[in-house]
Amino acid sequence: MAVTADPSLVEPAGPRVVSPPQAYHNPIRSRTDWERMRAECLADPGRFHGEIAKRELHWFHPAIGANGAWITWDDATQQWTGYDAVTGVSLHAGVSADYTPWSRAFNGDAAPFWKWFDGALTNAGFNEVDRHVLAGHGAEAAIIFEGDRWDMSLDHGRGGPVDCYRVSRRTLLLESAKCSIALGTLGVKRGDRIALNMPNIPGQLYWTEGAKRAGVVYTPVFGGFSDKTLSDRIHDAGARVVITADGGYRNAQIVPFKTAYTDPALDDYVPLSAARSVVADTLDTLTLTRERIDTLLAAIDDTLSGEITVQRSDVMRGVGRALQKLTDAHDFSASDASRVRTAIAAALVQVPPRVDAVVVVRHSGIEDIVWREERDRWSHDLTNDALQTILEAARAVGIAVRTEADLLALSDTQFVRAIWAASPPVPLDAEFPLFFIYTSGS
């Protein structure tokens, strides 16, 4: 008996051809276009990039209306347009066509320390999230998440991600606002730093966007780096809070991020500067000559030169070398050396906590995770509290919402107004740092 295959399950012969989408706008159509634009940029970089920046970004103008406004240049109408900074209502800025949000687009006076857009105020979080919702695109997908776990039985045997879902622009704004409020609850304010060590999950974007809207500087640390590398960067960045996850998936295995990286980075390592200070203070309490103290400190400096954070055993190794040198020179008794070693070891245990909090995103559901009550906080506990803050603030400005579903059911403009009642994007200087990242030396 002949069997006819279902056409929908039959692969077409040969490779599948995918037509690339057409670009909506591309000013470079030829080599001549490229050379012309390059010449314009070299001749006047401030004018060249300023023309792009004024129409592609929104800038904060504090003197428009009663609340200030986020404005951008509209080529179609040849006007500055934007949104009221409290209500989110669309408006015409009412400023002249030759207005610029900055006093000077490019400042090269102190080269190579160039400055861009002197005097201008903006916010990356607003430009990346808020303005797209205000423009009526709240239901569009901001993120399409595909998890690392793979199921080969999906898509007719081609395989597909176990976890796959979309995050709308509106949901991204809400989650970002929750994280921004949560950072404030933890005592983090504008200009403070945080570090992130997370798998590639939407929570990573929620927390970074939350930091951007609040003017909090963040440093992302790749999840494959060692606990020592994470420790160094937490300290070098001056991070007050670390955002991590219970675990992530890699090569069909669970990687316990908090247990494998974050906890050892904070518990097993101490900043060299703090360790040296503890040792110096301890030595000052002992009946030692200045010469002996200097010998001990010099040995630590020599042993740990170039390090940012160290294990306590590394410090004790330097101390041990100095004590051995002193005893070999008959300048120290064995009992005196033991007394010094014990005092320093005890003092190193008392190095102050390195961060205010560790925020843990629940992702892989690892059981029996090691928990430090004085330091660790679940992300969902913080963001659930932040949601209540948003709902209360929205009701205070006359928006009747009781649940998250009520919020998400609002029109885009009302939704933004409700969010802004509790978490407005902070206007920041154009040169304000957004994040900083360390190279691996490549």
PDB file of N, CA and C in Angstrom, residues 196-209 220 243 361:
ATOM      1  N   LEU A 196      26.734  42.846  38.184  1.00  0.00           N
ATOM      2  CA  LEU A 196      25.837  41.761  37.793  1.00  0.00           C
ATOM      3  C   LEU A 196      26.654  40.566  37.351  1.00  0.00           C
ATOM      4  N   ASN A 197      26.303  39.384  37.880  1.00  0.00           N
ATOM      5  CA  ASN A 197      26.918  38.128  37.469  1.00  0.00           C
ATOM      6  C   ASN A 197      25.781  37.135  37.294  1.00  0.00           C
ATOM      7  N   MET A 198      25.282  37.021  36.054  1.00  0.00           N
ATOM      8  CA  MET A 198      24.033  36.314  35.812  1.00  0.00           C
ATOM      9  C   MET A 198      24.093  35.521  34.519  1.00  0.00           C
ATOM     10  N   PRO A 199      23.229  34.518  34.396  1.00  0.00           N
ATOM     11  CA  PRO A 199      23.059  33.868  33.095  1.00  0.00           C
ATOM     12  C   PRO A 199      22.304  34.812  32.151  1.00  0.00           C
ATOM     13  N   ASN A 200      22.230  34.443  30.876  1.00  0.00           N
ATOM     14  CA  ASN A 200      21.534  35.278  29.889  1.00  0.00           C
ATOM     15  C   ASN A 200      20.032  35.046  29.978  1.00  0.00           C
ATOM     16  N   ILE A 201      19.402  35.794  30.859  1.00  0.00           N
ATOM     17  CA  ILE A 201      17.958  35.687  31.089  1.00  0.00           C
ATOM     18  C   ILE A 201      17.377  37.097  31.119  1.00  0.00           C
ATOM     19  N   PRO A 202      16.055  37.231  30.910  1.00  0.00           N
ATOM     20  CA  PRO A 202      15.454  38.566  30.919  1.00  0.00           C
ATOM     21  C   PRO A 202      15.718  39.352  32.191  1.00  0.00           C
ATOM     22  N   GLY A 203      15.840  38.674  33.328  1.00  0.00           N
ATOM     23  CA  GLY A 203      16.109  39.373  34.580  1.00  0.00           C
ATOM     24  C   GLY A 203      17.362  40.225  34.514  1.00  0.00           C
ATOM     25  N   GLN A 204      18.337  39.781  33.740  1.00  0.00           N
ATOM     26  CA  GLN A 204      19.550  40.566  33.570  1.00  0.00           C
ATOM     27  C   GLN A 204      19.226  41.923  32.954  1.00  0.00           C
ATOM     28  N   LEU A 205      18.342  41.932  31.957  1.00  0.00           N
ATOM     29  CA  LEU A 205      17.953  43.188  31.307  1.00  0.00           C
ATOM     30  C   LEU A 205      17.058  44.026  32.212  1.00  0.00           C
ATOM     31  N   TYR A 206      16.193  43.390  32.976  1.00  0.00           N
ATOM     32  CA  TYR A 206      15.335  44.141  33.892  1.00  0.00           C
ATOM     33  C   TYR A 206      16.183  44.952  34.881  1.00  0.00           C
ATOM     34  N   TRP A 207      17.213  44.308  35.444  1.00  0.00           N
ATOM     35  CA  TRP A 207      18.014  44.994  36.449  1.00  0.00           C
ATOM     36  C   TRP A 207      18.918  46.052  35.832  1.00  0.00           C
ATOM     37  N   THR A 208      19.452  45.803  34.640  1.00  0.00           N
ATOM     38  CA  THR A 208      20.286  46.838  34.021  1.00  0.00           C
ATOM     39  C   THR A 208      19.454  48.033  33.590  1.00  0.00           C
ATOM     40  N   GLU A 209      18.268  47.776  33.048  1.00  0.00           N
ATOM     41  CA  GLU A 209      17.396  48.895  32.676  1.00  0.00           C
ATOM     42  C   GLU A 209      16.921  49.648  33.912  1.00  0.00           C
ATOM     43  N   PRO A 220      28.732  44.624  34.222  1.00  0.00           N
ATOM     44  CA  PRO A 220      28.344  43.229  34.001  1.00  0.00           C
ATOM     45  C   PRO A 220      29.582  42.341  33.972  1.00  0.00           C
ATOM     46  N   ILE A 243      24.001  41.587  41.776  1.00  0.00           N
ATOM     47  CA  ILE A 243      22.808  40.889  41.273  1.00  0.00           C
ATOM     48  C   ILE A 243      23.282  39.577  40.666  1.00  0.00           C
ATOM     49  N   VAL A 361      18.126  36.237  41.619  1.00  0.00           N
ATOM     50  CA  VAL A 361      16.997  35.973  40.724  1.00  0.00           C
ATOM     51  C   VAL A 361      16.753  34.468  40.696  1.00  0.00           C
TER      52      VAL A 361
END
